[in-house]
PDB file of C-alpha atoms and ligand atoms in Angstrom:
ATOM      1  CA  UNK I  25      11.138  -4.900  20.860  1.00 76.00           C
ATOM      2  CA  UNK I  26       9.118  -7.748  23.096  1.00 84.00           C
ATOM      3  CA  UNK I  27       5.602  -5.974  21.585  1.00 84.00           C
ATOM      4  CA  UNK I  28       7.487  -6.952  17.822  1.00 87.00           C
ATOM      5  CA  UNK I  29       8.831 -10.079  19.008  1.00 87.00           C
ATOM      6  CA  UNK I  30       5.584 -11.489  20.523  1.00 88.00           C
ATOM      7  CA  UNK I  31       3.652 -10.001  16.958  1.00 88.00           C
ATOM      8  CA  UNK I  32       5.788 -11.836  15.053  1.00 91.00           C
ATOM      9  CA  UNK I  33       4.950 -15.009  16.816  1.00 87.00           C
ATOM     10  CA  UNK I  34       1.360 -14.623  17.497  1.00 90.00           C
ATOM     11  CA  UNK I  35      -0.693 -12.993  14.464  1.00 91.00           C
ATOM     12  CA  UNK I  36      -2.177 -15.635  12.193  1.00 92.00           C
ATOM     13  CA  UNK I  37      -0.777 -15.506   8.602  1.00 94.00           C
ATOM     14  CA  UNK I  38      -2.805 -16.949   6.077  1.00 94.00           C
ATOM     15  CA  UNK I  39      -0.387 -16.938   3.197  1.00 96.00           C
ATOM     16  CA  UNK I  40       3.177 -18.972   3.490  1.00 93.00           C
ATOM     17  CA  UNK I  41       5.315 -16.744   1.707  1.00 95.00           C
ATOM     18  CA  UNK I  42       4.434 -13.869   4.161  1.00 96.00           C
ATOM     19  CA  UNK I  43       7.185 -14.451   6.722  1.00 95.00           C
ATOM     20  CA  UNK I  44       9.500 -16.250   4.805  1.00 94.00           C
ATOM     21  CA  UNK I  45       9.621 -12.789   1.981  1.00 95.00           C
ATOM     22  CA  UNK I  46       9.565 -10.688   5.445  1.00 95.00           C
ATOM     23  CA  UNK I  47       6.295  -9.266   4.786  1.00 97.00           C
ATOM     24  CA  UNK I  48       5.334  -9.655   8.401  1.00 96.00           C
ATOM     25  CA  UNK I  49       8.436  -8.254   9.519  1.00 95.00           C
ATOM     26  CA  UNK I  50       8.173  -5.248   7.688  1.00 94.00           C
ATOM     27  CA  UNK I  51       4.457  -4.646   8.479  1.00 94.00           C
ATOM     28  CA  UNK I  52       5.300  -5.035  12.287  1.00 95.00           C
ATOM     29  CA  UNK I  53       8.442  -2.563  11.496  1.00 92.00           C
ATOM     30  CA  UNK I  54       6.528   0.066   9.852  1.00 92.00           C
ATOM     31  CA  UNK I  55       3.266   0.027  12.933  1.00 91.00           C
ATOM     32  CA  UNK I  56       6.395   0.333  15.206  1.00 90.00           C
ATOM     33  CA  UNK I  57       7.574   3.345  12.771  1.00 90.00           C
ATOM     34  CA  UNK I  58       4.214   4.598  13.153  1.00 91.00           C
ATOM     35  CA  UNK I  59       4.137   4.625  16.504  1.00 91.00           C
ATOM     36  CA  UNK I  60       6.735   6.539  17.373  1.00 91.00           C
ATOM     37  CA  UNK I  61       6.368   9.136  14.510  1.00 90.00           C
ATOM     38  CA  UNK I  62       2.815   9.576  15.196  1.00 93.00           C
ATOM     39  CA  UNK I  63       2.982  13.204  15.143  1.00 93.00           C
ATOM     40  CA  UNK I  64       4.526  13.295  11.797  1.00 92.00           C
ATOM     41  CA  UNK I  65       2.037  10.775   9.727  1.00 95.00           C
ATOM     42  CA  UNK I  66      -0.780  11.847  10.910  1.00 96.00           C
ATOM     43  CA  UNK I  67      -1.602  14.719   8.759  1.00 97.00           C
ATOM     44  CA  UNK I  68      -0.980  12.133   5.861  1.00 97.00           C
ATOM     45  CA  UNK I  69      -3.807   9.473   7.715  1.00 97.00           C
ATOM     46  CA  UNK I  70      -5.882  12.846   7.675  1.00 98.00           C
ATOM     47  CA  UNK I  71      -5.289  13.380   4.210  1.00 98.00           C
ATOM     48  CA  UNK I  72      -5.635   9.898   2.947  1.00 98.00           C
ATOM     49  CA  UNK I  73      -9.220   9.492   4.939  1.00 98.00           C
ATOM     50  CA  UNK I  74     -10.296  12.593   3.560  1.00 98.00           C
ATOM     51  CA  UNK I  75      -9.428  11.765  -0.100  1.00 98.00           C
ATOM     52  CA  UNK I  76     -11.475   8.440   0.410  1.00 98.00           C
ATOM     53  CA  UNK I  77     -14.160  10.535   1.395  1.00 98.00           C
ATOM     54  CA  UNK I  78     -13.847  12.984  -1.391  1.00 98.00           C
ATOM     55  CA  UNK I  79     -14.015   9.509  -3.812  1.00 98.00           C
ATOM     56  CA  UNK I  80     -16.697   8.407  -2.037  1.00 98.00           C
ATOM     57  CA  UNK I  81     -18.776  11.268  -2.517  1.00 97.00           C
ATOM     58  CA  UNK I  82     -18.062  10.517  -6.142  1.00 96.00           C
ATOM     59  CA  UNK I  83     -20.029   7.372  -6.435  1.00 96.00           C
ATOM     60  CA  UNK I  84     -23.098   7.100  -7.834  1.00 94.00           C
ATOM     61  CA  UNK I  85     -23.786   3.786  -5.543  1.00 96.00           C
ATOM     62  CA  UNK I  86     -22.599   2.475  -2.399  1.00 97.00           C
ATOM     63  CA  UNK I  87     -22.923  -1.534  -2.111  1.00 97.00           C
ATOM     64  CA  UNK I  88     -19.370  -2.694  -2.433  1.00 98.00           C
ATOM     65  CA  UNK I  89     -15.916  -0.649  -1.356  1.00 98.00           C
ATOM     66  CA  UNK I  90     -12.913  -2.392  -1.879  1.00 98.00           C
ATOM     67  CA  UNK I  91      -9.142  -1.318  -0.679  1.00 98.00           C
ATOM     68  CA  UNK I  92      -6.187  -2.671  -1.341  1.00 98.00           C
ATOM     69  CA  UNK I  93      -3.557  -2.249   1.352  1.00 98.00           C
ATOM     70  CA  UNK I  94      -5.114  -1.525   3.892  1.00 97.00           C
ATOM     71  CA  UNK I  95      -2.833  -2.599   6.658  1.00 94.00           C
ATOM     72  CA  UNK I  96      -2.727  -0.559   9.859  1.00 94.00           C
ATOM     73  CA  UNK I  97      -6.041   0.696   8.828  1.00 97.00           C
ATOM     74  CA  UNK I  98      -5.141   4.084  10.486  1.00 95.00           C
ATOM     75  CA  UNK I  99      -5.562   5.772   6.700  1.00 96.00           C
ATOM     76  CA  UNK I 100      -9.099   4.292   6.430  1.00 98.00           C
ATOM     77  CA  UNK I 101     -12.133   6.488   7.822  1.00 98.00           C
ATOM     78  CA  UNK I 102     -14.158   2.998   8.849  1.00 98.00           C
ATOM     79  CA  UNK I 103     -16.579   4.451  11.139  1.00 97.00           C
ATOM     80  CA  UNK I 104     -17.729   6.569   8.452  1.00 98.00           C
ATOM     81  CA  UNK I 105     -17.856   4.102   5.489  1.00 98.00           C
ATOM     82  CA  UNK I 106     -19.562   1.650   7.144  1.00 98.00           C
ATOM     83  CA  UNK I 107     -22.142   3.514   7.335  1.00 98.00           C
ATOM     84  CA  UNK I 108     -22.273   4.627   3.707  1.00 98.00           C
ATOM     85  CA  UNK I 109     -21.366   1.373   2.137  1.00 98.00           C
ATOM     86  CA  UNK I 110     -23.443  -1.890   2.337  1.00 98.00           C
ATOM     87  CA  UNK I 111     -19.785  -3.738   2.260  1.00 98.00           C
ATOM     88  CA  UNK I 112     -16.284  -3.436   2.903  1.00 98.00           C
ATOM     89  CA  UNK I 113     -13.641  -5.736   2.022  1.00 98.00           C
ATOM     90  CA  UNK I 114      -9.640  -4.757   2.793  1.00 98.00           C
ATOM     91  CA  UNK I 115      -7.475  -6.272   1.318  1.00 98.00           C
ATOM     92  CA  UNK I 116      -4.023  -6.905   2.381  1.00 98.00           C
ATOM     93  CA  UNK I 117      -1.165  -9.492   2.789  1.00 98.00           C
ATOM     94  CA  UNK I 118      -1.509 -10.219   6.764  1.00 97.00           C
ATOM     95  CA  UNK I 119      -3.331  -8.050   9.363  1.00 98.00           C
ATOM     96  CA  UNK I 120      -2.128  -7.304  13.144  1.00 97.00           C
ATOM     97  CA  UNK I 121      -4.098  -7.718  15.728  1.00 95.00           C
ATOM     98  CA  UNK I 122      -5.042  -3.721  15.936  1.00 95.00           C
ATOM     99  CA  UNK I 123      -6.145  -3.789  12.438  1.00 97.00           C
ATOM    100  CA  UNK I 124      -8.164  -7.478  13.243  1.00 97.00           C
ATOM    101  CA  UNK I 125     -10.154  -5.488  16.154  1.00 97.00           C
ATOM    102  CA  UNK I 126     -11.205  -2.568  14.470  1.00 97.00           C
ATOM    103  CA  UNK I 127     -12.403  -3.981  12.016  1.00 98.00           C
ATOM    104  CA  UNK I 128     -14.357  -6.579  13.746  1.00 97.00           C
ATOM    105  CA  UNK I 129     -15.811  -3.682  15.292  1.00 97.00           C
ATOM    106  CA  UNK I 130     -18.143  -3.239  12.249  1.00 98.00           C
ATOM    107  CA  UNK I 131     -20.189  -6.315  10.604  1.00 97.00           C
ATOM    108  CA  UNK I 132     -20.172  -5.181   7.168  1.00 98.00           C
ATOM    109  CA  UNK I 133     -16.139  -4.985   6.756  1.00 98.00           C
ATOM    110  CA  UNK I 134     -14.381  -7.637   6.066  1.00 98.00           C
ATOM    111  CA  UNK I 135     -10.369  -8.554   5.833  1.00 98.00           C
ATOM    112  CA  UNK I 136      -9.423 -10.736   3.013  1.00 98.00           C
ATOM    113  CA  UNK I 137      -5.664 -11.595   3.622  1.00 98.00           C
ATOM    114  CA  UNK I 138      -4.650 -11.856  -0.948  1.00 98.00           C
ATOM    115  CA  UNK I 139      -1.494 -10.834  -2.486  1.00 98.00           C
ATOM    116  CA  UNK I 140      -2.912  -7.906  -4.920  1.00 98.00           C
ATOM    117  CA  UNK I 141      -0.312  -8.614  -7.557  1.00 98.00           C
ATOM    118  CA  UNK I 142      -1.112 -12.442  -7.569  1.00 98.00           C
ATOM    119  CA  UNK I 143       2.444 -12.871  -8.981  1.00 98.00           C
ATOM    120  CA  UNK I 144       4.163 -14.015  -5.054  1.00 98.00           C
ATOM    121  CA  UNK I 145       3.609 -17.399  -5.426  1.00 97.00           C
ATOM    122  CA  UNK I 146       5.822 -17.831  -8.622  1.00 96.00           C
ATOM    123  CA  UNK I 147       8.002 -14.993  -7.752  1.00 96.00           C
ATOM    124  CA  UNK I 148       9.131 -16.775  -4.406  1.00 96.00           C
ATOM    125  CA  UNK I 149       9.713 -19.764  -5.993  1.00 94.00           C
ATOM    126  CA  UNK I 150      12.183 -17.804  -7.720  1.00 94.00           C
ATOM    127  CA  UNK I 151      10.673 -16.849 -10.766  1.00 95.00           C
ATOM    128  CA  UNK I 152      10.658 -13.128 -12.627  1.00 95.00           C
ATOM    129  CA  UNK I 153       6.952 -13.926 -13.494  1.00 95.00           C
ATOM    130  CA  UNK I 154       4.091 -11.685 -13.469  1.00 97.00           C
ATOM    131  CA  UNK I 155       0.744 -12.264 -13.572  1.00 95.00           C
ATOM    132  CA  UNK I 156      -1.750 -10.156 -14.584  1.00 97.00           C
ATOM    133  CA  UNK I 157      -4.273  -9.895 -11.486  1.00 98.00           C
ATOM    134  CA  UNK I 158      -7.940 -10.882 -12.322  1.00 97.00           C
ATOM    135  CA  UNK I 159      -9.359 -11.393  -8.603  1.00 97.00           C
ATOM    136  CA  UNK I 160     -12.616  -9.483  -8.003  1.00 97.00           C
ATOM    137  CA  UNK I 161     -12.917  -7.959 -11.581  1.00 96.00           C
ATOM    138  CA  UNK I 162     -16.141 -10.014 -11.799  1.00 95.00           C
ATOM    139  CA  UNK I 163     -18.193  -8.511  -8.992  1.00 95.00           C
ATOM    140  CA  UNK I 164     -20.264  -6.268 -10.546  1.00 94.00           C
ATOM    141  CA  UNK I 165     -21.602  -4.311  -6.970  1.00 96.00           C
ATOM    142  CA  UNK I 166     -18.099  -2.629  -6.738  1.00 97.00           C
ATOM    143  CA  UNK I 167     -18.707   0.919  -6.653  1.00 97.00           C
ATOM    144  CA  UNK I 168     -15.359   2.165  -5.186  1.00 98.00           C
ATOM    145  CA  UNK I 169     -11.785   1.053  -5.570  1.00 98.00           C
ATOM    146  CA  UNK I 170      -8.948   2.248  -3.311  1.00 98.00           C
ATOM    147  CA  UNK I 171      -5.234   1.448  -3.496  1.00 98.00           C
ATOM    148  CA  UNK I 172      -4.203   2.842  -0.190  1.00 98.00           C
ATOM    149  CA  UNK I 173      -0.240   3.625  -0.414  1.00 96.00           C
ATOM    150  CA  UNK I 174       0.898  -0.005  -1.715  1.00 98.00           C
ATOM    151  CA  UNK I 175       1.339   0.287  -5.369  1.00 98.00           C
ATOM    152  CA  UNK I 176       5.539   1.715  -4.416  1.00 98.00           C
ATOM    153  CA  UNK I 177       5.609  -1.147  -1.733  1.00 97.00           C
ATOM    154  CA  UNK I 178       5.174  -3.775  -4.045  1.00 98.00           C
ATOM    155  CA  UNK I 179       8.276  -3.955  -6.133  1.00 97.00           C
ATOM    156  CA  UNK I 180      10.398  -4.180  -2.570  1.00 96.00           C
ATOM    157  CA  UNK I 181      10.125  -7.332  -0.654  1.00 96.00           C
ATOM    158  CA  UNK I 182      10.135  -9.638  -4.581  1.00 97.00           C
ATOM    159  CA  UNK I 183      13.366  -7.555  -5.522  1.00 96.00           C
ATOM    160  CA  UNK I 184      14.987  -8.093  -2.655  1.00 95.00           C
ATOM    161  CA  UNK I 185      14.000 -11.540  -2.579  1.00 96.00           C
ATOM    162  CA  UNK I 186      14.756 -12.275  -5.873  1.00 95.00           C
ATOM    163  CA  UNK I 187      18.243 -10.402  -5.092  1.00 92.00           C
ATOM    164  CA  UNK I 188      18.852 -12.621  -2.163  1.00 91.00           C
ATOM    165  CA  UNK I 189      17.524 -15.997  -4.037  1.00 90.00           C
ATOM    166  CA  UNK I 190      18.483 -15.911  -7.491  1.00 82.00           C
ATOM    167  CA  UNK I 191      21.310 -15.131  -9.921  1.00 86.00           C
ATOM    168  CA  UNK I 192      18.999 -12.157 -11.767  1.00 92.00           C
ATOM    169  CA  UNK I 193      21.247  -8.919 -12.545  1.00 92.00           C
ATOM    170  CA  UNK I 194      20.035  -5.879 -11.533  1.00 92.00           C
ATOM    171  CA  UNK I 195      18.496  -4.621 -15.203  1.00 94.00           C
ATOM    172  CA  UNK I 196      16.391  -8.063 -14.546  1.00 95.00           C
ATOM    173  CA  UNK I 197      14.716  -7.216 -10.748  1.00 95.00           C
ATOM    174  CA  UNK I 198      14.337  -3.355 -12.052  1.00 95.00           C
ATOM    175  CA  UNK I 199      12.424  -5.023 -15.098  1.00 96.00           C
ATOM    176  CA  UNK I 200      10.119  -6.993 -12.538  1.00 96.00           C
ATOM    177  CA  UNK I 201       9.843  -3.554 -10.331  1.00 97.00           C
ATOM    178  CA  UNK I 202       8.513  -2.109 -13.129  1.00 98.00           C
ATOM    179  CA  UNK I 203       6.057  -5.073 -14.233  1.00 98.00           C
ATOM    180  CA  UNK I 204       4.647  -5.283 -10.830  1.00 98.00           C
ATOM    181  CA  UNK I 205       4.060  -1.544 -10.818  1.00 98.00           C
ATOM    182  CA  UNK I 206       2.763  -1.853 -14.293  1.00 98.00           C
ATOM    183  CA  UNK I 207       0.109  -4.651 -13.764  1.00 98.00           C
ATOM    184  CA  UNK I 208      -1.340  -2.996 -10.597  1.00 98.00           C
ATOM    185  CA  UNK I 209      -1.978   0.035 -12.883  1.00 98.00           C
ATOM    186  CA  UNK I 210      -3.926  -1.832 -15.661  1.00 97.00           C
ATOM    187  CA  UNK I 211      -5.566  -4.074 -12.345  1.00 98.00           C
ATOM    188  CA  UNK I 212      -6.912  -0.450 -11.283  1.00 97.00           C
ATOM    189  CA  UNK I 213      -7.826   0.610 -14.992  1.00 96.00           C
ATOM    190  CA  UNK I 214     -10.063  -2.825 -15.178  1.00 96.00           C
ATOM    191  CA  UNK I 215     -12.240  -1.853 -12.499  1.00 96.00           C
ATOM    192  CA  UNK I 216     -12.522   1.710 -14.486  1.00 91.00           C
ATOM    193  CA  UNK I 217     -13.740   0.680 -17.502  1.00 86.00           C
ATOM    194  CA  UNK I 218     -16.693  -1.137 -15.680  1.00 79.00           C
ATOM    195  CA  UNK I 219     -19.296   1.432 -15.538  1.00 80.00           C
ATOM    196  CA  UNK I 220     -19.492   3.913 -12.812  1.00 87.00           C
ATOM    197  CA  UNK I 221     -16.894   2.404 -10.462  1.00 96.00           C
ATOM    198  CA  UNK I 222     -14.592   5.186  -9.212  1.00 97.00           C
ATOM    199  CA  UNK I 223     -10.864   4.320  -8.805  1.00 98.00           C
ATOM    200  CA  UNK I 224      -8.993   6.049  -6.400  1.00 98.00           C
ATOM    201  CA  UNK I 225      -5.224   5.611  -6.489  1.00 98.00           C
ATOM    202  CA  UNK I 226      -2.807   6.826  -3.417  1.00 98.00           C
ATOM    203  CA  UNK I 227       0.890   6.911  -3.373  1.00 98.00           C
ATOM    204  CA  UNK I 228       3.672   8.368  -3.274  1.00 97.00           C
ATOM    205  CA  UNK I 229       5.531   9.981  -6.327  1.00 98.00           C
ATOM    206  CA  UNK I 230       8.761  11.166  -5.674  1.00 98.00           C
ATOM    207  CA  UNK I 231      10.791  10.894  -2.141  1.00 97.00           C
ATOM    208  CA  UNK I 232      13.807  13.251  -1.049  1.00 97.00           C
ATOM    209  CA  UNK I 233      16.184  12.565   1.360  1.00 95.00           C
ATOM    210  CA  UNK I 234      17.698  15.768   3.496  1.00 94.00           C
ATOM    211  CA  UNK I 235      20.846  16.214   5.813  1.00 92.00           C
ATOM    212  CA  UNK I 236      20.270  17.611   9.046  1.00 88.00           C
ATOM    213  CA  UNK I 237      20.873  21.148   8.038  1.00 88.00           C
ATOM    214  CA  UNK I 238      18.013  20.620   5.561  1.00 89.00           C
ATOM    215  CA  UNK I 239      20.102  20.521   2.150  1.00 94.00           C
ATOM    216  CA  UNK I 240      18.335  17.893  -0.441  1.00 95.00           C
ATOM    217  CA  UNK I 241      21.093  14.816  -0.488  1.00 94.00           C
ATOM    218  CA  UNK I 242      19.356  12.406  -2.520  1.00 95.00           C
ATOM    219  CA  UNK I 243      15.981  12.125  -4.377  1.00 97.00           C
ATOM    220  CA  UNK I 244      14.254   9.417  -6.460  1.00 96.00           C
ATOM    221  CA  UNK I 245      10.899   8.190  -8.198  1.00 97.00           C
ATOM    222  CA  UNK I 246       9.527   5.066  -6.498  1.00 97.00           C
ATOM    223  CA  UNK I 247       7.625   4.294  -9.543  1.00 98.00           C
ATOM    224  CA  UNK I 248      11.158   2.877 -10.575  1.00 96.00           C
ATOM    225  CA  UNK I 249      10.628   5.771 -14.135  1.00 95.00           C
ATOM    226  CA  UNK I 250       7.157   3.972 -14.957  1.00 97.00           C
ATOM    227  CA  UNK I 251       4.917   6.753 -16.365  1.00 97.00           C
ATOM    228  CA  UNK I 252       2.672   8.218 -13.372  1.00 97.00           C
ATOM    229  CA  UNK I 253      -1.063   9.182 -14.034  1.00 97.00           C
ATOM    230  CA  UNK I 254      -1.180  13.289 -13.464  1.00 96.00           C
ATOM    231  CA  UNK I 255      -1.992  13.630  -9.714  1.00 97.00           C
ATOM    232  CA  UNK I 256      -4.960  15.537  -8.735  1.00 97.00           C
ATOM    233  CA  UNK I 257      -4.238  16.247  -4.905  1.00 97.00           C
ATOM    234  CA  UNK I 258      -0.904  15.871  -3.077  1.00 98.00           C
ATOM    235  CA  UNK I 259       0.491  16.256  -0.008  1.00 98.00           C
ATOM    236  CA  UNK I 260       3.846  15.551   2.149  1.00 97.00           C
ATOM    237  CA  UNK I 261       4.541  12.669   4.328  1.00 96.00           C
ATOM    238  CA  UNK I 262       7.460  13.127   6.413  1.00 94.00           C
ATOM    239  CA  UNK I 263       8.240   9.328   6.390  1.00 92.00           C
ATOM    240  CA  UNK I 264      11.500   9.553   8.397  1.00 91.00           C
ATOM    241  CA  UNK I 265      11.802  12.950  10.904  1.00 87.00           C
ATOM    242  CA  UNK I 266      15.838  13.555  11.458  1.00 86.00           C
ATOM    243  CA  UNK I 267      16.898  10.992  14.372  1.00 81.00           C
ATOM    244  CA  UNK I 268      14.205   7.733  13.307  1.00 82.00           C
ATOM    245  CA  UNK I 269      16.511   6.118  10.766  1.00 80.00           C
ATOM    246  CA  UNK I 270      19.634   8.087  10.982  1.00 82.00           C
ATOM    247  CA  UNK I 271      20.703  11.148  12.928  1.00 83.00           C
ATOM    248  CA  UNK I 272      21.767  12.472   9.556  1.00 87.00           C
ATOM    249  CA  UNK I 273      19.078  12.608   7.611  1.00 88.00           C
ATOM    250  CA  UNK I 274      15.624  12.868   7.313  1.00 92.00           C
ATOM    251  CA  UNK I 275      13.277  11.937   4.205  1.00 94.00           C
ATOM    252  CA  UNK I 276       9.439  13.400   2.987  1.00 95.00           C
ATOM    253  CA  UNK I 277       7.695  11.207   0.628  1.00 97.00           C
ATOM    254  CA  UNK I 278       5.098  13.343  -1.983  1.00 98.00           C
ATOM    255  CA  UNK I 279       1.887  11.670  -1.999  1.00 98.00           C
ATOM    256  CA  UNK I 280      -0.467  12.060  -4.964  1.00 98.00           C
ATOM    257  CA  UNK I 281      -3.893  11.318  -4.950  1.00 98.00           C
ATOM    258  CA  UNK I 282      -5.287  10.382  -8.679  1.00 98.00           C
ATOM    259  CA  UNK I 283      -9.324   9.082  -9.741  1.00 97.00           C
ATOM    260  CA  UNK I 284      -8.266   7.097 -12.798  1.00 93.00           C
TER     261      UNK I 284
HETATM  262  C1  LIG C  25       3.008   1.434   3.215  1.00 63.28           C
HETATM  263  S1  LIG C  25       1.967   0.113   3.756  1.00 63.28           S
HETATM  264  C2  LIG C  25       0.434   0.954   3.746  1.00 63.28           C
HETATM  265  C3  LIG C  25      -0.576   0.217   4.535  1.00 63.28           C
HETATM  266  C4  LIG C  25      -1.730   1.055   5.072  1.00 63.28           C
HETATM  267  N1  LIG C  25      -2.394   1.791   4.059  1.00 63.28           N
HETATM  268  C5  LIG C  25      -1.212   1.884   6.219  1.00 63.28           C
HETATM  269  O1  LIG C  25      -0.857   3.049   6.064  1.00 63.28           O
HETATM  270  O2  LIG C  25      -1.104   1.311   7.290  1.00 63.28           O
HETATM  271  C6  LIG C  25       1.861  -0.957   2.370  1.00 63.28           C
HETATM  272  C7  LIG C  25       1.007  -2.187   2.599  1.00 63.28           C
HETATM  273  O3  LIG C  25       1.001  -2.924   1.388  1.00 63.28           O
HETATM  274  C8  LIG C  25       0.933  -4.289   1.711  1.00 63.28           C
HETATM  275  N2  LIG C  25       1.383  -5.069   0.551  1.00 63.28           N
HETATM  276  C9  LIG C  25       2.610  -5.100  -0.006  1.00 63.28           C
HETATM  277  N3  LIG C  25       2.618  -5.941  -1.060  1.00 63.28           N
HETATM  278  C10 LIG C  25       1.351  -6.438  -1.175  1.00 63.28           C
HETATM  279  C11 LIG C  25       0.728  -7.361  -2.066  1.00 63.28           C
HETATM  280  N4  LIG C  25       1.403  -7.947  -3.050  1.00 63.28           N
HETATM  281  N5  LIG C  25      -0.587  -7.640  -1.876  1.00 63.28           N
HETATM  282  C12 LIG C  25      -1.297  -7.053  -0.862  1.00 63.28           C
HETATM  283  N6  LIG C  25      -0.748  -6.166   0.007  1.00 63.28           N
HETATM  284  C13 LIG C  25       0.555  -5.875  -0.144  1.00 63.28           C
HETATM  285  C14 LIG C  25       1.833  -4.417   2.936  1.00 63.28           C
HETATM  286  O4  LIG C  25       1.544  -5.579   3.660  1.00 63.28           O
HETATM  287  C15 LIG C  25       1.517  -3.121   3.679  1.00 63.28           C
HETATM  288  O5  LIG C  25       0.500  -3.300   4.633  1.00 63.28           O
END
């Protein structure tokens, strides 16, 4: 609880919205989460740096890889990237300081602290607005784009904030899930329809909650019912083992791994 308390205060946040939508607090959260279910999430790391690789392999140049949310970085092969790429640029909302030092291990990757939906400036002033994202669509030496288990995370923190800061009914914030879900997709489809750049999308696809006698209690599609591309590879990421968020249940997420 210090470690998170003494994150909170010392990593450098480069956009103001960050702590004030908890985005920090939820990034510091989930490294914590990490942490102690190591044993559990790392066959989906494995399985995430291997279906980099595997889109990787699929490009007919290397010069520029870009990811978006690439947080913890523990998903990302690096060592092996930076040797095949000429450049690397992550892309997330705020970085700890684990994430800052491995990277800066390696002089052709580079953080870029954005918000990947470029809709969080109007949507925490309270807005249902979303933008359609346009930022590196004109860089033509992008040869690989990954969106690294973010495209479910970023209908949460503007719903709830929205819920908590403005008089929207609930058919409204589902709406904007949707939206944000919906303009990451055509963001990713963009970069497709350039010529040879390979788009690699990772996330999950359906989550199912369990009691502790292992009897399904509860299942739902994060992709609040917005049409999902057919997944090519998929795998299970027990999220929550019994005991992390509740002795009485535990909860897998199904991870699908698409090339648009
Ligand atoms: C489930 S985490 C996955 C991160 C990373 N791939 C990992 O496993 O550590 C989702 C990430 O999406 C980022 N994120 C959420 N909304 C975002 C946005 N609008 N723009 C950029 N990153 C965002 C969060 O900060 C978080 O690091």
């Amino acid at each position: 609880m210090i470690w998170e308390v003494w994150q909170y205060a010392t990593t450098p946040v480069a956009l103001p919205y960050v702590k004030s939508m908890g985005f920090l607090k939820e990034v510091i959260a989930t490294a914590a989460r990490g942490k102690r279910c190591q044993k559990h999430w790392s066959p989906h790391y494995q399985a995430c740096r291997n279906s980099i690789l595997r889109a990787a392999d699929a490009c007919p140049r290397h010069r520029h890889l870009l990811i978006f949310g690439a947080g913890s970085l523990q998903d990302i092969p690096l060592d092996i990237l930076s040797k095949r790429f000429e450049r690397i640029t992550l892309v997330d909302l705020v970085f700890l300081s684990a994430a800052r030092s491995k990277a800066a291990l390696y002089p052709n990757v580079c953080l870029r602290e954005r918000d990947v939906s470029e809709s969080l400036v109007d949507i925490n002033a309270g807005t249902l607005k979303v933008c359609d994202p346009v930022h590196w669509l004109d860089d033509p030496e992008i040869d690989l784009v990954v969106s690294l288990n973010l495209l479910t995370q970023l209908p949460l923190m503007p719903v709830k904030w929205l819920e908590s800061h403005g008089n929207f009914n609930e058919h409204q914030t589902e709406k904007l899930g949707q939206d944000l879900i919906n303009s990451h997709l055509q963001y990713l489809q963009k970069f497709k329809a350039k010529k040879d750049t390979v788009v690699c999308l990772i996330a999950d696809r359906w989550v199912q909650r369990f009691d502790c006698e292992g009897q399904l209690i509860k299942e739902f599609d994060p992709w609040w019912d917005v049409p999902q591309p057919v997944i090519q590879q998929e795998w299970d990421w027990q999220v929550m083992p019994l005991g992390e968020a509740s002795n009485r249940y535990s909860q897998i997420h199904r991870v699908g791994v698409t090339i648009l």
